[in-house]
Amino acid sequence: MQKEFLNKETEIPEVVQNKLDAAFSSIKMEGAEMKTKKKSFFKRPAAIIAVAAVVVLAAGTAFAAANGFWSNGMSGILPEDTASQQELESQGYVTHLDENYDAVTIDGVTITPADVICDGTYGHIVFSVEGFEIKDGEEPAVCGISIYTGNDSMARENYISATSRFYPGYTVAITEDGYGNNDYYDNGDPMEWKDEEHLLCMPRYYDENGNMEYVISFHSSLEEESLIGQTVHISFEGLGVSSGKAEVTETVNGEWTFDITLPGNDDTRIVSVGQKLDGTDYILDTVEISPLSVKTYFTYDGTDAGKNNPNEIPMSTELFLADGSYWIPTGGGAMGFTDETRTNAVEYEGFGKVLDASSVTSIMFSCNPYPGESSVTVIELD
C-alpha cells in the first residue's frame, strides 16, 4: 500500500501567522531557555523523504563568480564575497545556465535561462528577459507560469511549489529593525523610496543593459525525492502589467517554454538532537541545514497518534548566527507526516538567500499555532 503523506504548506496564513507572531514577539526575549543538543557533523543525508541524486554540473562555467557571470538576481541571493561564491560553485550548488540552454524569442521578447542554485529541496532559477518594455511606475508580470517535473503537469507527484517575480533590484533583508528594511540596492546604490517613512522600496526592474530578470524560487513537496538531476518544465504564458489587485493586463502574447535539468548539491550539516520540545508532544530528532534551507525531523510522543494535527508540528521560525545576527526564513516551506500512523514528521523552511550552514548556532521553534497558546523554544546547536 502506498504511503499517505499528510501535510500542510506553511504558506497557509492562519497557521503560519500565529506561529510567526510568537516568534517575532520573542526575538529579543530575555532569558530564553536554551536546550543543548548532541553532536553535529557533515555528511550526505540519509533523509526520510529525500534520497541522494546525481549532481549535474554545467560544463564550462568554472568559477563564474570570479568572471562576473552571475545575474543580478542570483547575486542578490549569493553571499557578497567572491570566495564564498566560488566555493558554492565548486561544490555544485550554483551553476551558470545560459551556455547550455537556448533562448526563446517571441514577438521581440527573448527569455534566456541564466543561473540556478539548488540543494535538492529548495532552489532559485534566474531568467534574463530582453525586449519587454513597461512604462515608468508600472509593475511587470507574467500572466501565467507553470513549473513541474515528469510528463503530467496535473499529477500531484509532479507538483513543485514556487513563487516568482520580476527582480526589482534588491533582495529583501531582515534586520534587527524588522522585516524588509533595505538601505541599498543589491548593486550598492542607495535605496530610493516611495514614501517618507521608508517602508516601500522603489523597484528597479531594468539593469544597466536595459534588460529585466525573472526569479523563480521553488521547493519540492513532502513526497518529492531530491530535485537534483530531475528535469523541470517551466512555461511562461504571456507577459503584461500588474494592476496590483492580482490581475495582469497582457501586453505580449506567447508561451516561452524550457526544460531544465536541475544541478545542485544536497550535502547538509546534520545535527543529532533527541530532545523533546517544551510545550509539545514532539521529540526533535535531527536538524539538517544547507546553504538554502533548514529541515527538521520529529517523532510524535503524545497520546493521539493517528489523530494528531499536522498544524501542531513545531516550525523553525528564526535562526541565530555566530556573528550575533539572526535570520527569519522567507522562502516558504511545508510540514507534515511521513507515515500513516502520524508518528514521524518533517518540517522545512527556505532561507530566501544563502546562509553559511556552519554559522547557525541556534534555532527558535514556534510550538503551537493557536492564538493565545503559542510558545517558543530556542535550541542551541553544538
Coordinates of C-alpha atoms in Angstrom, one line a residue, residues 73-249:
G73 CA 19.0 38.3 -9.3
M74 CA 21.4 35.5 -8.3
S75 CA 24.0 37.9 -6.9
G76 CA 21.3 39.1 -4.5
I77 CA 20.8 35.5 -3.3
L78 CA 24.5 34.6 -3.0
P79 CA 26.9 35.9 -0.4
E80 CA 28.7 39.1 -1.3
D81 CA 32.2 37.9 -1.1
T82 CA 33.7 36.3 -4.2
A83 CA 35.5 33.5 -2.2
S84 CA 32.1 32.2 -0.8
Q85 CA 30.6 32.4 -4.3
Q86 CA 33.4 30.4 -5.8
E87 CA 33.1 27.8 -3.0
L88 CA 29.4 27.4 -3.7
E89 CA 30.1 27.0 -7.4
S90 CA 32.9 24.5 -6.9
Q91 CA 30.6 22.5 -4.6
G92 CA 28.0 22.4 -7.3
Y93 CA 25.3 24.3 -5.5
V94 CA 25.2 27.2 -8.0
T95 CA 25.6 26.9 -11.8
H96 CA 25.5 29.2 -14.8
L97 CA 22.9 28.0 -17.4
D98 CA 22.8 30.2 -20.5
E99 CA 25.7 28.4 -22.3
N100 CA 23.7 25.1 -22.1
Y101 CA 20.1 26.2 -22.9
D102 CA 18.7 28.0 -25.9
A103 CA 16.9 31.4 -25.6
V104 CA 13.3 31.6 -26.7
T105 CA 12.2 34.7 -28.7
I106 CA 8.5 35.6 -29.3
D107 CA 7.2 38.9 -30.6
G108 CA 10.5 40.6 -29.9
V109 CA 10.9 39.4 -26.3
T110 CA 13.8 37.0 -25.6
I111 CA 13.8 34.9 -22.4
T112 CA 17.1 33.1 -21.5
P113 CA 17.9 30.8 -18.6
A114 CA 20.7 32.4 -16.7
D115 CA 21.6 30.8 -13.3
V116 CA 20.3 28.2 -10.9
I117 CA 21.1 27.3 -7.3
C118 CA 19.6 24.1 -5.7
D119 CA 20.0 22.0 -2.6
G120 CA 17.7 19.2 -3.7
T121 CA 14.7 20.6 -1.7
Y122 CA 14.9 24.3 -2.4
G123 CA 16.2 26.3 -5.3
H124 CA 16.2 29.5 -7.4
I125 CA 16.3 29.9 -11.1
V126 CA 17.0 33.3 -12.8
F127 CA 16.0 34.1 -16.3
S128 CA 17.1 37.1 -18.4
V129 CA 14.2 38.9 -20.2
E130 CA 15.2 41.1 -23.1
G131 CA 12.9 43.3 -25.2
F132 CA 10.0 43.6 -22.7
E133 CA 9.0 47.2 -22.2
I134 CA 6.9 48.8 -19.5
K135 CA 6.2 52.5 -18.6
D136 CA 7.6 54.2 -15.5
G137 CA 5.6 53.2 -12.4
E138 CA 4.3 50.0 -14.0
E139 CA 4.9 46.6 -12.5
P140 CA 5.9 43.9 -14.9
A141 CA 4.2 40.5 -14.5
V142 CA 3.8 37.1 -16.1
C143 CA 0.2 36.3 -16.9
G144 CA 0.6 32.6 -16.1
I145 CA 3.5 30.4 -15.2
S146 CA 3.8 26.6 -14.6
I147 CA 6.6 24.6 -13.1
Y148 CA 6.5 20.8 -12.7
T149 CA 8.5 17.6 -13.2
G150 CA 7.5 14.4 -15.0
N151 CA 5.2 14.2 -18.0
D152 CA 1.9 15.2 -16.4
S153 CA 1.6 18.8 -15.2
M154 CA -1.6 17.9 -13.3
A155 CA -0.2 14.9 -11.4
R156 CA 0.2 15.6 -7.6
E157 CA 3.5 13.8 -7.5
N158 CA 4.9 16.2 -10.2
Y159 CA 3.9 19.3 -8.4
I160 CA 6.6 21.9 -7.4
S161 CA 5.6 24.7 -5.1
A162 CA 7.0 28.0 -6.4
T163 CA 6.8 31.8 -6.1
S164 CA 8.2 34.1 -8.8
R165 CA 8.6 37.8 -9.6
F166 CA 10.5 40.2 -11.8
Y167 CA 13.7 41.1 -10.0
P168 CA 13.2 44.6 -8.5
G169 CA 16.9 45.4 -8.0
Y170 CA 17.1 44.3 -4.3
T171 CA 16.7 41.2 -2.2
V172 CA 14.5 41.6 0.9
A173 CA 16.6 41.7 4.1
I174 CA 15.5 41.1 7.7
T175 CA 17.4 43.2 10.2
E176 CA 17.1 44.0 13.9
D177 CA 14.7 46.8 12.9
G178 CA 12.3 44.4 11.4
Y179 CA 11.2 42.7 8.1
G180 CA 12.1 44.2 4.8
N181 CA 14.3 47.1 5.7
N182 CA 16.7 47.6 2.9
D183 CA 19.1 50.6 2.8
Y184 CA 20.7 49.7 -0.6
Y185 CA 20.0 48.0 -3.9
D186 CA 22.0 44.9 -4.5
N187 CA 24.4 46.8 -6.7
G188 CA 25.3 49.1 -3.8
D189 CA 23.3 52.1 -4.8
P190 CA 21.4 53.9 -2.0
M191 CA 17.8 52.8 -1.9
E192 CA 15.1 55.1 -3.4
W193 CA 11.7 55.1 -1.6
K194 CA 8.1 55.6 -2.5
D195 CA 7.3 57.1 0.9
E196 CA 8.8 59.3 3.6
E197 CA 8.7 56.5 6.2
H198 CA 11.0 54.3 4.0
L199 CA 8.6 51.4 4.1
L200 CA 8.1 51.0 0.3
C201 CA 11.2 50.4 -1.8
M202 CA 11.3 51.9 -5.3
P203 CA 11.9 48.9 -7.7
R204 CA 14.5 49.0 -10.4
Y205 CA 13.4 46.4 -13.0
Y206 CA 15.8 47.3 -15.8
D207 CA 19.5 46.6 -15.5
E208 CA 22.4 48.6 -16.9
N209 CA 21.8 47.0 -20.3
G210 CA 18.0 47.7 -20.4
N211 CA 17.0 44.1 -19.7
M212 CA 15.0 42.6 -16.9
E213 CA 15.4 39.4 -14.9
Y214 CA 12.8 37.0 -13.6
V215 CA 13.4 34.9 -10.5
I216 CA 11.6 31.6 -9.7
S217 CA 12.0 30.3 -6.1
F218 CA 10.8 26.8 -5.7
H219 CA 10.8 23.8 -3.3
S220 CA 9.7 20.2 -3.5
S221 CA 6.7 18.7 -1.9
L222 CA 7.0 16.4 1.1
E223 CA 6.5 13.4 -1.2
E224 CA 9.2 14.5 -3.6
E225 CA 12.6 12.9 -3.8
S226 CA 15.6 15.2 -4.3
L227 CA 15.1 17.5 -7.2
I228 CA 18.7 17.3 -8.3
G229 CA 19.0 15.6 -11.7
Q230 CA 15.3 15.9 -12.4
T231 CA 14.1 17.8 -15.5
V232 CA 11.9 20.8 -14.5
H233 CA 9.4 22.0 -17.1
I234 CA 8.8 25.8 -17.0
S235 CA 6.3 27.7 -19.1
F236 CA 5.8 31.5 -19.2
E237 CA 2.3 32.2 -20.6
G238 CA 2.1 35.8 -21.7
L239 CA 3.7 39.0 -20.3
G240 CA 2.0 42.1 -19.1
V241 CA 1.5 44.7 -16.4
S242 CA 0.1 44.0 -12.9
S243 CA -2.8 46.1 -11.7
G244 CA -1.8 45.5 -8.1
K245 CA -5.0 43.6 -7.5
A246 CA -3.8 40.1 -8.5
E247 CA -4.8 40.9 -12.1
V248 CA -2.5 41.2 -15.1
T249 CA -3.1 43.0 -18.3

